[in-house]
Structure formats: structure tokens, C-alpha cells
PDB file of C-alpha atoms in Angstrom:
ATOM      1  CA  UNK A   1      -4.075  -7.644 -17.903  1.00 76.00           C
ATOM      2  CA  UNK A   2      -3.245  -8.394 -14.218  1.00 91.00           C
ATOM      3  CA  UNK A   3      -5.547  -9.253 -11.601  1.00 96.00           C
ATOM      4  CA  UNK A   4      -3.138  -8.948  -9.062  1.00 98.00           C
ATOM      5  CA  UNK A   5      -2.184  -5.504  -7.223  1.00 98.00           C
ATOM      6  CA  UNK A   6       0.048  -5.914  -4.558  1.00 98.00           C
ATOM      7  CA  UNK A   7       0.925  -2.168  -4.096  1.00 98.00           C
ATOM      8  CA  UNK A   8      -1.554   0.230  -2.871  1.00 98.00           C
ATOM      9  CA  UNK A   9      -2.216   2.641   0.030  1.00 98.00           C
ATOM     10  CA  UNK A  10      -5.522   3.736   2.009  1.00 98.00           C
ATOM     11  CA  UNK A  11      -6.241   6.419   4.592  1.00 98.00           C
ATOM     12  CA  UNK A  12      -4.445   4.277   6.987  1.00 98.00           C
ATOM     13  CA  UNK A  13      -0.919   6.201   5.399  1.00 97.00           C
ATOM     14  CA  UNK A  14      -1.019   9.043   2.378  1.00 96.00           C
ATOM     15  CA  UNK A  15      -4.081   7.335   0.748  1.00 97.00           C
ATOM     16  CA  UNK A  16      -7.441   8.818  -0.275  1.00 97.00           C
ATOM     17  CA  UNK A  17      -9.798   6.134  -0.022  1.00 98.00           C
ATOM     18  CA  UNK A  18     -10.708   4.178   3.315  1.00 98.00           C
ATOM     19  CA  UNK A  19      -9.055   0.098   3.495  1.00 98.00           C
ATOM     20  CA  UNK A  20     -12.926  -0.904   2.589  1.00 98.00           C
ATOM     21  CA  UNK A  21     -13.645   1.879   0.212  1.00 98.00           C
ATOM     22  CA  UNK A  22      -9.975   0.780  -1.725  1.00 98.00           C
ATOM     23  CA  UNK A  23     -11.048  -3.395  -1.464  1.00 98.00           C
ATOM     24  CA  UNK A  24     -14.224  -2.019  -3.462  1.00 98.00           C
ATOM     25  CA  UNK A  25     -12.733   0.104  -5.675  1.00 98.00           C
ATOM     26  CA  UNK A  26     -10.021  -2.596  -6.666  1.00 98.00           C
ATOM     27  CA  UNK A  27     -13.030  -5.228  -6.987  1.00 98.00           C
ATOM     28  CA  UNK A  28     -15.165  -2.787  -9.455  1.00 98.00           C
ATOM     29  CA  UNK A  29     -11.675  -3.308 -11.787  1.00 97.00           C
ATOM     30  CA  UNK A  30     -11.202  -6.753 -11.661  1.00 97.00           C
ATOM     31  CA  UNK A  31      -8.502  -7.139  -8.915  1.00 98.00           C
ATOM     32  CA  UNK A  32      -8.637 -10.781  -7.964  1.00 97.00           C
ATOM     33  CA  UNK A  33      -5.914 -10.973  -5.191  1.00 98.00           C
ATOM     34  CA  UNK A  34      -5.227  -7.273  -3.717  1.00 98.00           C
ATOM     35  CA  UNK A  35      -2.198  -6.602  -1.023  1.00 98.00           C
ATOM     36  CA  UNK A  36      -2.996  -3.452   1.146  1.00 98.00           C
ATOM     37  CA  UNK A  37       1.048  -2.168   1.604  1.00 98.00           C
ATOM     38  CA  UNK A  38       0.136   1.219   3.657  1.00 98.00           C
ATOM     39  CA  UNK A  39       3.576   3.606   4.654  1.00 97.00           C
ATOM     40  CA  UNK A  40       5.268   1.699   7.928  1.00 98.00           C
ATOM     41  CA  UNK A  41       1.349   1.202   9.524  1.00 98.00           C
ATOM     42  CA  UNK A  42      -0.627  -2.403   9.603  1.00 98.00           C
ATOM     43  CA  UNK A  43      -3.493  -1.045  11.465  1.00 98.00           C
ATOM     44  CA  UNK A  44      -5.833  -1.252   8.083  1.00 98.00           C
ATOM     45  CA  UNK A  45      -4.887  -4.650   7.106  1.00 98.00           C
ATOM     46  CA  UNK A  46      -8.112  -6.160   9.252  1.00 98.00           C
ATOM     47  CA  UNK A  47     -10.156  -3.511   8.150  1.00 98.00           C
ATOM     48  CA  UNK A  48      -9.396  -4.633   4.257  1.00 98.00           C
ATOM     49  CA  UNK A  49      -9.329  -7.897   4.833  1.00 98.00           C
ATOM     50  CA  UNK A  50     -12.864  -8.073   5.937  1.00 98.00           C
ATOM     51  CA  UNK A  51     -13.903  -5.669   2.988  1.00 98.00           C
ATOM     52  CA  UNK A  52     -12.168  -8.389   0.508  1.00 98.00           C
ATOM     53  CA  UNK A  53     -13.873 -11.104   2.150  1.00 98.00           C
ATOM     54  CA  UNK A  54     -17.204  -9.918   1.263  1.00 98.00           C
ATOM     55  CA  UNK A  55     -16.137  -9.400  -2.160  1.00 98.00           C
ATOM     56  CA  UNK A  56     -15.260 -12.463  -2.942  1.00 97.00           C
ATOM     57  CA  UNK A  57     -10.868 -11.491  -3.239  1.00 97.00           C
ATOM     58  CA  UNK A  58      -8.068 -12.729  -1.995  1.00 97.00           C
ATOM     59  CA  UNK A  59      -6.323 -10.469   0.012  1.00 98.00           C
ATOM     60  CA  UNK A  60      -2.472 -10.256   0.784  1.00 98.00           C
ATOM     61  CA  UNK A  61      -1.289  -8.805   4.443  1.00 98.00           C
ATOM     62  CA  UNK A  62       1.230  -6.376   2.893  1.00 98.00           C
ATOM     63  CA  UNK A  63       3.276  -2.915   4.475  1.00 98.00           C
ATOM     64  CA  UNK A  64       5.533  -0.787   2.537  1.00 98.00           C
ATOM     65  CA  UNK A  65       8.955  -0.347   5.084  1.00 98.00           C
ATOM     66  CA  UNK A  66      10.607   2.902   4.592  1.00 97.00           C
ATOM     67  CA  UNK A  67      14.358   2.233   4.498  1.00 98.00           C
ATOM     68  CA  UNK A  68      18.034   3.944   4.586  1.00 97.00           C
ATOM     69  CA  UNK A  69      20.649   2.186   2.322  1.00 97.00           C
ATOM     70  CA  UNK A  70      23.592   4.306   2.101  1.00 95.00           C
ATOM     71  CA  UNK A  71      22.236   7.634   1.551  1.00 90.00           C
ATOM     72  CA  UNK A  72      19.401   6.280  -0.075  1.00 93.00           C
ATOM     73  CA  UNK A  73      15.727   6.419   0.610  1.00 94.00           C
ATOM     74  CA  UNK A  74      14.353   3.264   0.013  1.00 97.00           C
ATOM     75  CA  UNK A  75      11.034   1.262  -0.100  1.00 98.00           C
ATOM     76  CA  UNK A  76      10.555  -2.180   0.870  1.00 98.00           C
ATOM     77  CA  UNK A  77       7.238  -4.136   0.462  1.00 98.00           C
ATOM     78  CA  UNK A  78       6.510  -7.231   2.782  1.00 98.00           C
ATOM     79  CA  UNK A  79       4.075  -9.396   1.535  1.00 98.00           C
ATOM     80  CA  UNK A  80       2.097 -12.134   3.185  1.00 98.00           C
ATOM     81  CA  UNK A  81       3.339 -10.611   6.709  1.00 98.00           C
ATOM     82  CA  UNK A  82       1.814 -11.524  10.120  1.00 98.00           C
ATOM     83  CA  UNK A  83       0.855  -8.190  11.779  1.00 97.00           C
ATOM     84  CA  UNK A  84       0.878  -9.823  15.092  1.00 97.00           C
ATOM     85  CA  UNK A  85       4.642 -10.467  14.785  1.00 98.00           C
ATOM     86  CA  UNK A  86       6.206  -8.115  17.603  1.00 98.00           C
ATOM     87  CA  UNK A  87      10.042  -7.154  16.109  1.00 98.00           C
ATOM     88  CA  UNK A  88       7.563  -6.080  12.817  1.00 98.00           C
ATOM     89  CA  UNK A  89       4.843  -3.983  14.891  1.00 98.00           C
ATOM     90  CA  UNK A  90       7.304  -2.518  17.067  1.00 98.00           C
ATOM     91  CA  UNK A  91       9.919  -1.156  14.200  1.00 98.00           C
ATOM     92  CA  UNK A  92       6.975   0.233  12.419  1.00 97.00           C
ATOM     93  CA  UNK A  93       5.960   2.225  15.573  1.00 96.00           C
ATOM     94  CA  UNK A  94       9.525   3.338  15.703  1.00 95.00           C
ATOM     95  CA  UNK A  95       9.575   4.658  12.051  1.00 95.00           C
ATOM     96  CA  UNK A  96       6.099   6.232  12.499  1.00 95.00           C
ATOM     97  CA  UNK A  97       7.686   8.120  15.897  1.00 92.00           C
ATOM     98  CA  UNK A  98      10.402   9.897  13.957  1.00 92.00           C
ATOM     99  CA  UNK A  99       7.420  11.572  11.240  1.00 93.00           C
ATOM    100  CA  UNK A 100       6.307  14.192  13.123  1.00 93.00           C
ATOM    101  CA  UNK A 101       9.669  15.582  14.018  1.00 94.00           C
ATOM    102  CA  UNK A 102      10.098  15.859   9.952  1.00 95.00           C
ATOM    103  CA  UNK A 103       7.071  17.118   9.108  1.00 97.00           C
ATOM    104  CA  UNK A 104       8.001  20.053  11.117  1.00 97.00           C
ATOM    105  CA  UNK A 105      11.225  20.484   9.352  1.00 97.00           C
ATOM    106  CA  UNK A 106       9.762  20.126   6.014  1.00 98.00           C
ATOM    107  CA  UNK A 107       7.324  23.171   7.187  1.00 98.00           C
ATOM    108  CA  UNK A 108      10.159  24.986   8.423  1.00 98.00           C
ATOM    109  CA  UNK A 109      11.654  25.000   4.858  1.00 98.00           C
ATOM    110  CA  UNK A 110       8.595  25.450   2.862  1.00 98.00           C
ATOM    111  CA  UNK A 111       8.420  28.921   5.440  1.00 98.00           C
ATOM    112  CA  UNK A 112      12.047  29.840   4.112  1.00 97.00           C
ATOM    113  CA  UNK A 113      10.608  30.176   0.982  1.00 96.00           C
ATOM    114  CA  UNK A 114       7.566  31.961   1.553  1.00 97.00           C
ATOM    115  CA  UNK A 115       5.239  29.268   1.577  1.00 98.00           C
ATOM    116  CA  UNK A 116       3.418  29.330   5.793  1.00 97.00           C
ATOM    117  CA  UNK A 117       0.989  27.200   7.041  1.00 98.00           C
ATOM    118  CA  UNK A 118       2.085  23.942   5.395  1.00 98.00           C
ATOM    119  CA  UNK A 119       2.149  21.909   8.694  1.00 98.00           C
ATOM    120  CA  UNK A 120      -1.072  22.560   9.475  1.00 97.00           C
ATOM    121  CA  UNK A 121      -2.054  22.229   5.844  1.00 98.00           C
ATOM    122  CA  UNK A 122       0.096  18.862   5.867  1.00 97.00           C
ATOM    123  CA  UNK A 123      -1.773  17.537   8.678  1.00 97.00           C
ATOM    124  CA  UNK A 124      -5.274  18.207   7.760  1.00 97.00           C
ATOM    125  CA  UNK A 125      -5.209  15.759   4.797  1.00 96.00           C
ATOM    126  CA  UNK A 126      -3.303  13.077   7.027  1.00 96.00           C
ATOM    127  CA  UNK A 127      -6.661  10.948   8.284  1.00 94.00           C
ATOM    128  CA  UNK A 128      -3.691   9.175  10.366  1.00 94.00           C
ATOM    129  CA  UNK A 129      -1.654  11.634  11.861  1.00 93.00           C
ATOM    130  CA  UNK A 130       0.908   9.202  12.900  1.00 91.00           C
ATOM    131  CA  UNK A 131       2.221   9.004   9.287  1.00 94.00           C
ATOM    132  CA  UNK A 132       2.526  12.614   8.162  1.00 96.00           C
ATOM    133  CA  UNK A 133       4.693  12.792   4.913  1.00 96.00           C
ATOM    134  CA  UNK A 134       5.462  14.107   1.875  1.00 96.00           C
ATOM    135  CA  UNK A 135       2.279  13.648  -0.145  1.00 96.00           C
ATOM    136  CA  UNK A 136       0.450  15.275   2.291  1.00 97.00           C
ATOM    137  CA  UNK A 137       2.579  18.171   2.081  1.00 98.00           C
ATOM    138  CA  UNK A 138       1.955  17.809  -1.895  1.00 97.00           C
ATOM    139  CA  UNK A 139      -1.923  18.106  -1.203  1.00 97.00           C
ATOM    140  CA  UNK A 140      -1.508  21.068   0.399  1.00 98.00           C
ATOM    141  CA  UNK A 141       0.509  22.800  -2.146  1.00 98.00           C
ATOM    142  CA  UNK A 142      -1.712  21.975  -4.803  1.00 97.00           C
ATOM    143  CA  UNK A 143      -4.920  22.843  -2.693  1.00 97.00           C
ATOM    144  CA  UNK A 144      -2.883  26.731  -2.079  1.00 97.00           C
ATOM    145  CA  UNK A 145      -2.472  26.916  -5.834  1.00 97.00           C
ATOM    146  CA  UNK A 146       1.323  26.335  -5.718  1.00 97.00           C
ATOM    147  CA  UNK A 147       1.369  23.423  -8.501  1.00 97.00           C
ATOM    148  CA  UNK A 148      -1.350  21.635 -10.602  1.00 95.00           C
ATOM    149  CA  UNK A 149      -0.948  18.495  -9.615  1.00 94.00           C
ATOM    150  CA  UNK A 150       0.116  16.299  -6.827  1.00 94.00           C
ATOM    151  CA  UNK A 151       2.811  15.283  -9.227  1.00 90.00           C
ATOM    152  CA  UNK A 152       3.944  18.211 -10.830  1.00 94.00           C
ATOM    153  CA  UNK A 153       4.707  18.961  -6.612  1.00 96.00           C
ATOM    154  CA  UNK A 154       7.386  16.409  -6.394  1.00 93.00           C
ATOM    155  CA  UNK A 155       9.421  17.886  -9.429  1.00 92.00           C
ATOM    156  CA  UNK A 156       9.635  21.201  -8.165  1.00 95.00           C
ATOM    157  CA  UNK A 157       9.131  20.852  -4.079  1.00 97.00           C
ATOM    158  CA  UNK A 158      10.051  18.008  -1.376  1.00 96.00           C
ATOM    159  CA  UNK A 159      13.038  16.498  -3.085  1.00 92.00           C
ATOM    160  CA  UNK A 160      16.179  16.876  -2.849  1.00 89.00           C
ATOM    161  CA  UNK A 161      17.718  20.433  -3.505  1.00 91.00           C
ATOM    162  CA  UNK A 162      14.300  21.801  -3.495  1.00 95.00           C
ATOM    163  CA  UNK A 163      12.112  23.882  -1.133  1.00 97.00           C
ATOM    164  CA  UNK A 164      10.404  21.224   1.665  1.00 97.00           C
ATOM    165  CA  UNK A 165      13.129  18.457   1.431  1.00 95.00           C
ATOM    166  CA  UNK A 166      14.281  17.325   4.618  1.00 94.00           C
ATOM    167  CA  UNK A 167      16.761  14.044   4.811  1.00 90.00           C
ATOM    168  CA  UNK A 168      16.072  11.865   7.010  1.00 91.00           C
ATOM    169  CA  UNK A 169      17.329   8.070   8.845  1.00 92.00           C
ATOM    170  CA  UNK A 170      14.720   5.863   8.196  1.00 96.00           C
ATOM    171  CA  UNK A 171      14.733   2.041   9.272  1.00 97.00           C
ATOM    172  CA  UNK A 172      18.003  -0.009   8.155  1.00 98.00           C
ATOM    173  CA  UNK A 173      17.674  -1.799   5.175  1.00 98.00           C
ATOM    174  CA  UNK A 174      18.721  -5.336   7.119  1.00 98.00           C
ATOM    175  CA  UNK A 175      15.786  -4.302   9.696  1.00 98.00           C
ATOM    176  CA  UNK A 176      13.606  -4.067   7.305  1.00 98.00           C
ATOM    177  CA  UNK A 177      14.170  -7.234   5.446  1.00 98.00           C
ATOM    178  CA  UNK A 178      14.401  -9.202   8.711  1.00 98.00           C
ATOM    179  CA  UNK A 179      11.081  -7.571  10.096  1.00 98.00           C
ATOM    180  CA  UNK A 180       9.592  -8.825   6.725  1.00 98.00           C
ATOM    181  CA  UNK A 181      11.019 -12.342   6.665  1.00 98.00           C
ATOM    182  CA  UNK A 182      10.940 -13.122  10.274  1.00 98.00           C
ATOM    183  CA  UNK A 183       7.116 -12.387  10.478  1.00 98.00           C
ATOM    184  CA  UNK A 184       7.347 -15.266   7.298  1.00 97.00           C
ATOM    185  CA  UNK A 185       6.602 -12.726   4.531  1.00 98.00           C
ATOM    186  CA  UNK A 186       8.517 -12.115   1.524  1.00 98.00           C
ATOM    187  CA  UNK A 187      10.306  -9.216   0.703  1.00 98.00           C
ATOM    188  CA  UNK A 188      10.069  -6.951  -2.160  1.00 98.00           C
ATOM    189  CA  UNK A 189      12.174  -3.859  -3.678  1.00 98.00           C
ATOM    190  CA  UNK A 190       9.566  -1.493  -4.754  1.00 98.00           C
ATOM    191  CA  UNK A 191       9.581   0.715  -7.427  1.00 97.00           C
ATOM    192  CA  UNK A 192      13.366   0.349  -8.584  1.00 97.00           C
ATOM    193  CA  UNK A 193      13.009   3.094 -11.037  1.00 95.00           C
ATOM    194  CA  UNK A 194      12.333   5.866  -8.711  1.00 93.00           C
ATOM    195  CA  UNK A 195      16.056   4.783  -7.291  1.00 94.00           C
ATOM    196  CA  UNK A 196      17.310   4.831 -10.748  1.00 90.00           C
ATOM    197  CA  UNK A 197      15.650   8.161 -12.487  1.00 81.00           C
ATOM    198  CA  UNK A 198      15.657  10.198  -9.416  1.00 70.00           C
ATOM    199  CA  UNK A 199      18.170  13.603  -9.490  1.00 66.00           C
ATOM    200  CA  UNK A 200      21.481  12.563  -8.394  1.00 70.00           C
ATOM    201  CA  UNK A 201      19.567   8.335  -8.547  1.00 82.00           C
ATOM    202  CA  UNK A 202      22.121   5.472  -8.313  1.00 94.00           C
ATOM    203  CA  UNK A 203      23.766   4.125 -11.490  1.00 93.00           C
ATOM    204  CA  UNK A 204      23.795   0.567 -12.657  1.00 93.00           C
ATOM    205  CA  UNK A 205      26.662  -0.445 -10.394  1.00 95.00           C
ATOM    206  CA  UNK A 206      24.784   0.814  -7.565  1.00 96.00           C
ATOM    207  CA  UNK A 207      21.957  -0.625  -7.830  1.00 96.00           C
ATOM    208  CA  UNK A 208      23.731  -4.375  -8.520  1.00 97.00           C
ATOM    209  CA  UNK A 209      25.205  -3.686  -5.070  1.00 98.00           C
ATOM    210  CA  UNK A 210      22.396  -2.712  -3.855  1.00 98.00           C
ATOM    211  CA  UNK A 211      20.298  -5.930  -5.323  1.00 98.00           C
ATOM    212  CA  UNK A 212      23.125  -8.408  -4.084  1.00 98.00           C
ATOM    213  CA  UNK A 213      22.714  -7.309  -0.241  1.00 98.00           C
ATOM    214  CA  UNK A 214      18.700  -7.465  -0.543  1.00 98.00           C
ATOM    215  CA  UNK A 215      19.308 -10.508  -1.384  1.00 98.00           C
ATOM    216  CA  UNK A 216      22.649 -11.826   0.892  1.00 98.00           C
ATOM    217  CA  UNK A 217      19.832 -10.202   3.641  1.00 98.00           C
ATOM    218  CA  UNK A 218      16.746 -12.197   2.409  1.00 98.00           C
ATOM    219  CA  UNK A 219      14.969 -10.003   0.102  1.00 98.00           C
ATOM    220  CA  UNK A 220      13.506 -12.072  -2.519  1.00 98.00           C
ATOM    221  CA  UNK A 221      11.734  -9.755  -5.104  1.00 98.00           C
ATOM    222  CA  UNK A 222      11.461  -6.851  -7.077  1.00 98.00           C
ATOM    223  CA  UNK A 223       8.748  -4.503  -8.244  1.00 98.00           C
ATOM    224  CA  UNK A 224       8.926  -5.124 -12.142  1.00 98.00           C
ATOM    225  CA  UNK A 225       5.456  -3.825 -13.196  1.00 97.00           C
ATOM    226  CA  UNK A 226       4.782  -0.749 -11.232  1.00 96.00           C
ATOM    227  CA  UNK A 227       2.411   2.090 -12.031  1.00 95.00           C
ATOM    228  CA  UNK A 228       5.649   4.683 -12.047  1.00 94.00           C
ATOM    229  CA  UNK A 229       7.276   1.938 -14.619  1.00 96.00           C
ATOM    230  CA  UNK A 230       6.932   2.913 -18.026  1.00 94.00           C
ATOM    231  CA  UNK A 231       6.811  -0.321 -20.510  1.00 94.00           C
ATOM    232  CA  UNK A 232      11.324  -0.165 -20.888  1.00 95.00           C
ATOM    233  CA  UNK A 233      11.194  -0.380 -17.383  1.00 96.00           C
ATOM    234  CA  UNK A 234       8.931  -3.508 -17.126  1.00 96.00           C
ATOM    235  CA  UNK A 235      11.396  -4.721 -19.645  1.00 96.00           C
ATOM    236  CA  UNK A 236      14.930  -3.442 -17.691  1.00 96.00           C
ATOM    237  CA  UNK A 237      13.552  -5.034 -14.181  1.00 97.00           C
ATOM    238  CA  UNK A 238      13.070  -7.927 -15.447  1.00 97.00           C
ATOM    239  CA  UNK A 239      15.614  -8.751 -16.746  1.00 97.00           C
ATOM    240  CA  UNK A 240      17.119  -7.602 -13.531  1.00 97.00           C
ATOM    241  CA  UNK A 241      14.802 -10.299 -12.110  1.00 98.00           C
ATOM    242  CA  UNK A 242      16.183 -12.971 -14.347  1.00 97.00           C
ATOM    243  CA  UNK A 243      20.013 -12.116 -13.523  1.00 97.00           C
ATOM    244  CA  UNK A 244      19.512 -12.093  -9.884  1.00 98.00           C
ATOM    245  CA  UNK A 245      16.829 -14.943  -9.454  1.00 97.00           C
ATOM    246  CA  UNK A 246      14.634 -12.478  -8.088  1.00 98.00           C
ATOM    247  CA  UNK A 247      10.587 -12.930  -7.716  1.00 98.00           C
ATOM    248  CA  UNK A 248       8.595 -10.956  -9.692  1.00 98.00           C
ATOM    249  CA  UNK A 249       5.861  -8.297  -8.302  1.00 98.00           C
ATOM    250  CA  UNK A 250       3.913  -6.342  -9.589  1.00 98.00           C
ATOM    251  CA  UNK A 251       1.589  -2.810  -7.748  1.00 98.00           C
ATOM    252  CA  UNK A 252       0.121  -0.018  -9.171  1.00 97.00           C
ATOM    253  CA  UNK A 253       1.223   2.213  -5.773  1.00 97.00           C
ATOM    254  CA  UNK A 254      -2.275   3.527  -6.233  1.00 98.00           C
ATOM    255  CA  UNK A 255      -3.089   6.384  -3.936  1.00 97.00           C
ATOM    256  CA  UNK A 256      -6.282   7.909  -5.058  1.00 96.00           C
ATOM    257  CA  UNK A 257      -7.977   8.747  -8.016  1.00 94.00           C
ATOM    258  CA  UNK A 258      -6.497  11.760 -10.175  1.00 88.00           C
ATOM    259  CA  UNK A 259      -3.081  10.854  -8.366  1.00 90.00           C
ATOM    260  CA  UNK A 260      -1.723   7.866  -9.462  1.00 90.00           C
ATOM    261  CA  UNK A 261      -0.009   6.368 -12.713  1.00 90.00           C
ATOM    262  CA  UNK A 262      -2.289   3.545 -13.039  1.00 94.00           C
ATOM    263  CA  UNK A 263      -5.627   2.697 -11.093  1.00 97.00           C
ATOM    264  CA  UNK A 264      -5.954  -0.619  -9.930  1.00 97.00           C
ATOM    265  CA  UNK A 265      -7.016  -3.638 -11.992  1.00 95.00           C
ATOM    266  CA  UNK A 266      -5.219  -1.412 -14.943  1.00 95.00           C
ATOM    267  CA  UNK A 267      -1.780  -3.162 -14.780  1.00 96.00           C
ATOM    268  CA  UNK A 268      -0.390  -5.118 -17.977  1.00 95.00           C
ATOM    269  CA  UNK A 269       1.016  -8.186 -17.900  1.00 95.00           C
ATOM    270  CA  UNK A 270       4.422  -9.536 -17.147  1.00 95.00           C
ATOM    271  CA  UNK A 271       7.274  -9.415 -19.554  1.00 94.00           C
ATOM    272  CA  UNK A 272       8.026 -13.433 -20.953  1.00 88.00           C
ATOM    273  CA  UNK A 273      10.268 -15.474 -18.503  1.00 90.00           C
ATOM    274  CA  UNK A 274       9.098 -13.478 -14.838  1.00 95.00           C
ATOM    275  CA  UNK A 275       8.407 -15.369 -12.069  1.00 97.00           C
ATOM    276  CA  UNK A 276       5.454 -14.167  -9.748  1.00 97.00           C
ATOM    277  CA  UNK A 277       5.785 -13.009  -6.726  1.00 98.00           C
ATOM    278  CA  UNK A 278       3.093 -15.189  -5.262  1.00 97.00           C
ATOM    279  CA  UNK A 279       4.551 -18.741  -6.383  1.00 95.00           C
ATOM    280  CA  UNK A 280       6.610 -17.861  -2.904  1.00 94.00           C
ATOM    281  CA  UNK A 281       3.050 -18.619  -0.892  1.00 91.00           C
ATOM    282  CA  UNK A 282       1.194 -20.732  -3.052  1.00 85.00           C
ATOM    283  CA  UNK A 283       3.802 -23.200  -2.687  1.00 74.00           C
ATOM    284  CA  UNK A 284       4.172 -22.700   1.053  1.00 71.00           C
ATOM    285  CA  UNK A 285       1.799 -25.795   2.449  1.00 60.00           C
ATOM    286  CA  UNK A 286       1.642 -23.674   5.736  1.00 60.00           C
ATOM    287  CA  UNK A 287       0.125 -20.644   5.085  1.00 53.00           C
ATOM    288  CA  UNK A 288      -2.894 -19.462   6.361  1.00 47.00           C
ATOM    289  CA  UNK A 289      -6.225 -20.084   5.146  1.00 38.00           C
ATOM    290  CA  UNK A 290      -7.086 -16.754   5.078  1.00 45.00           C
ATOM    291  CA  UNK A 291      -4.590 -16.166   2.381  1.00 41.00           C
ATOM    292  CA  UNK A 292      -4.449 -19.416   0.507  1.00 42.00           C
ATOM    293  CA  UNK A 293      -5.651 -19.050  -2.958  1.00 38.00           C
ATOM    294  CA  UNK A 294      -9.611 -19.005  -3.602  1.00 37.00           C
ATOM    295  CA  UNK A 295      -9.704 -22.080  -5.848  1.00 39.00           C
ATOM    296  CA  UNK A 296      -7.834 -23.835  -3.191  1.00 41.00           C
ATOM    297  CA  UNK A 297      -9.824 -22.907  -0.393  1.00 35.00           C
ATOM    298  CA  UNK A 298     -12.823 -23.830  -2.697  1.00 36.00           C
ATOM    299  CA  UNK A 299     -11.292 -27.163  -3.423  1.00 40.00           C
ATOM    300  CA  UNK A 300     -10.704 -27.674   0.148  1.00 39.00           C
ATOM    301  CA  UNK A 301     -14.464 -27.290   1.070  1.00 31.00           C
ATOM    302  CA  UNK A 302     -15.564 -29.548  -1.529  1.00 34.00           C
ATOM    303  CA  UNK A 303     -13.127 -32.705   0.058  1.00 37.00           C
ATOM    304  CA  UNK A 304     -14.095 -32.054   3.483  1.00 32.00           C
TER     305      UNK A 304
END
């Protein structure tokens, strides 16, 4: 079993729990080194950070960088970022400017098909109303008795060709990656699966063209254990990995209890032959020593 989540979301985005109330939650399970990767917002990682600190983890600065590749919605995970790097902070607020303007169209479709009130249902389970999106919108349907589950939402509502789906330009893929990189983090394609599975999701072919720019751009990872993943997907992405020289990384995109896949601390292992994720910093002599890992930091006490 893992002790490493690098995929996860608080308050701060479409989360349930608060940054510290998440760190604890993740410590409880036996998280060792936890990555807080909230929607296009950094303004938790302190919070968390703080929280791990007093639990004795390592913790990751991460974000989760909504992105448009072709007609593609994509998600791109920067790990082991530097919130204070400006080209980073100031294309998240950019992303997060262009929510509200959705949300409103979403609710405008939802009302086409009888369902009212949804932006102001939407909004009252976003603790940050800066970064209004779909799973608020799936709160509110299940809270007005419209599905079960926060799940069962995004099979019938909020995607595409169904009631509530609104497309939209998010941040370039090359912006992304270079916001990531440039603020000397690494960056990660999450959740591959959801690209590949989705209605109308890219083939194959795609998604090698799609893996050879990330890369030609910078990207240096993929999500290969991911609470969406079932176990032949674990098995497909990495091997995807192994083709493309890819890092390894590994989330359960926990949101909240009773609406994720996995909860964290519950992730299996790697497949054979995948290379973590985190052998990008652990190598790196210059990161910070906020982020080094603990039985270096310990070590480094010991020889002062």
C-alpha cells in the first residue's frame, strides 16, 4: 500500500474537508508524504503545510491546472511548485476569472430543462466562490433529489450532450506546463483514463500525440495509480509510462468522504518497473527544506 497521495482537493476548490482537516484525515490513514493539488487555487497550500508539519508528514506544494488541448479538457498536476512564482499565481487567477461566467451558463442549461435555482444551489456548497464548478453543481443536484450520488450526476448531467454542460477555453496546455516547470515543479498528466473512457474520449493515437507534446513541452509524468483507475488501468498507464520515459504518480483525487473512488492512504502499489514521481525531487540537491524528505531532514539535524 502507498503512503504517498499526491492528488487531493480541500475547501480551497470542490473539496469537503478544510487544508488542515484533509492533512489529518490523510495522517489517520497512513499518508506519509501528502500533495494538496486544489482546482487552479494555491491559497491552501500554507494552510496544509502547517497542518502536516504538526503531524509529523511531508507535504508536497501541488495545484491541479485546468487545461485545453485540442478540444479537450484536460488536467495537469504540478508538483513541488513555488506558489510565490508570479507567471504561476497570475495564470491561475486568470483561469479562476473565467468560472463564474460558466457557472452561469451551466445554470442557464440546467433551467432549459426544468431544473431552477442551480446557481445559487452551485454556489452555496462552493466555500471558495472563486472556483465554482461542476461538482458543486453535482451537490446540488443530489441535495434536490435529482440523482443519488455525486457520481451517478456526472453520467447523466454536466457532460457533454447532457443537461448543465457548458464548453469552455481553459488555460493552454503549453501554459500550463511552463507555469508548472518554470516555478521548478514537475508536471503531471492526471487521470489519463477519464481522457480515454469519456463519451466521444480520445483513442490510442490521440492520446500518443497527446503524450509526445506533454513531453516536447516539459511534462514529465503521468497519473498511473489514480482513485478513478481501475487495476487494467494501473497496468495500461504504465506501461504508457515505460514507452514514453514518463515519471510515475500516483493520487487518489480524493474530494470528501462518500465521494471519492478511494480515500486517502487506500492506494495500492505500483505496477513492477514504474518510476516514482518523487525520484524527480529527491534527487534535486536544491530543493527546499521544507520539502526534502523526513529521513533526510532528520539526518541533517543529527550532522549539524
Amino acid at each position: 500500500m502507498l503512503d504517498y497521495d499526491l492528488h487531493c482537493h480541500s475547501t480551497v476548490s470542490d473539496g469537503l474537508l478544510s487544508p488542515t482537516d484533509l492533512v489529518a484525515r490523510a495522517a489517520e490513514r497512513g499518508v506519509k508524504v501528502l500533495a494538496l493539488t486544489d482546482h487552479d487555487d494555491i491559497s491552501g497550500l500554507a494552510e496544509a503545510s502547517a497542518a502536516a508539519t504538526q503531524h509529523g508528514m511531508q507535504f508536497i506544494n501541488g495545484v491541479e491546472i485546468s487545461a485545453t488541448w485540442r478540444n479537450y479538457t484536460l488536467h495537469i498536476i504540478g508538483l513541488h511548485i513555488d506558489p510565490a512564482y508570479k507567471p504561476l499565481a497570475e495564470g491561475l487567477h486568470n483561469i479562476r476569472s473565467g468560472r463564474g461566467a460558466r457557472a452561469q451558463l451551466m445554470a442557464d442549461s440546467l433551467a432549459k430543462s426544468g431544473i431552477s435555482g442551480a446557481l445559487e444551489g452551485a454556489y452555496q456548497y462552493a466555500d471558495n466562490q472563486g472556483i465554482i464548478g461542476r461538482t458543486h453543481f453535482a451537490r446540488f443536484l443530489v441535495e434536490k433529489g435529482y440523482c443519488k450520488d455525486v457520481r451517478s450526476v456526472f453520467k447523466n448531467y454536466l457532460v457533454k450532450d447532457k443537461p448543465g454542460y457548458v464548453a469552455h477555453q481553459w488555460a493552454s496546455l503549453p501554459d500550463a506546463v511552463s507555469w508548472i516547470c518554470g516555478s521548478g515543479g514537475v508536471a503531471v498528466l492526471a487521470h489519463p483514463g477519464r481522457y480515454t473512457l469519456a463519451r466521444k474520449g480520445m483513442g490510442q493515437k490521440t492520446l500518443r500525440e497527446l503524450l509526445r507534446e506533454f513531453i516536447d513541452i516539459g511534462g514529465q509524468g503521468i497519473e498511473v495509480v489514480c482513485g478513478s483507475h481501475t487495476p487494467e488501468q494501473y497496468a495500461e498507464f504504465a506501461r504508457y509510462a515505460n514507452e514514453f520515459n514518463l515519471l510515475a504518480s500516483c493520487g487518489s483525487d480524493f474530494h470528501g468522504p462518500g465521494e471519492s473512488y478511494r480515500d486517502l492512504g487506500r492506494l495500492p502499489d505500483f505496477p513492477l518497473d514504474c518510476r516514482p514521481v518523487w525520484l524527480a525531487w529527491e534527487a534535486d540537491p536544491s530543493m527546499s527544506s521544507e520539502t526534502k524528505p523526513i529521513k533526510q531532514r532528520e539526518a541533517e539535524r543529527v550532522n549539524r
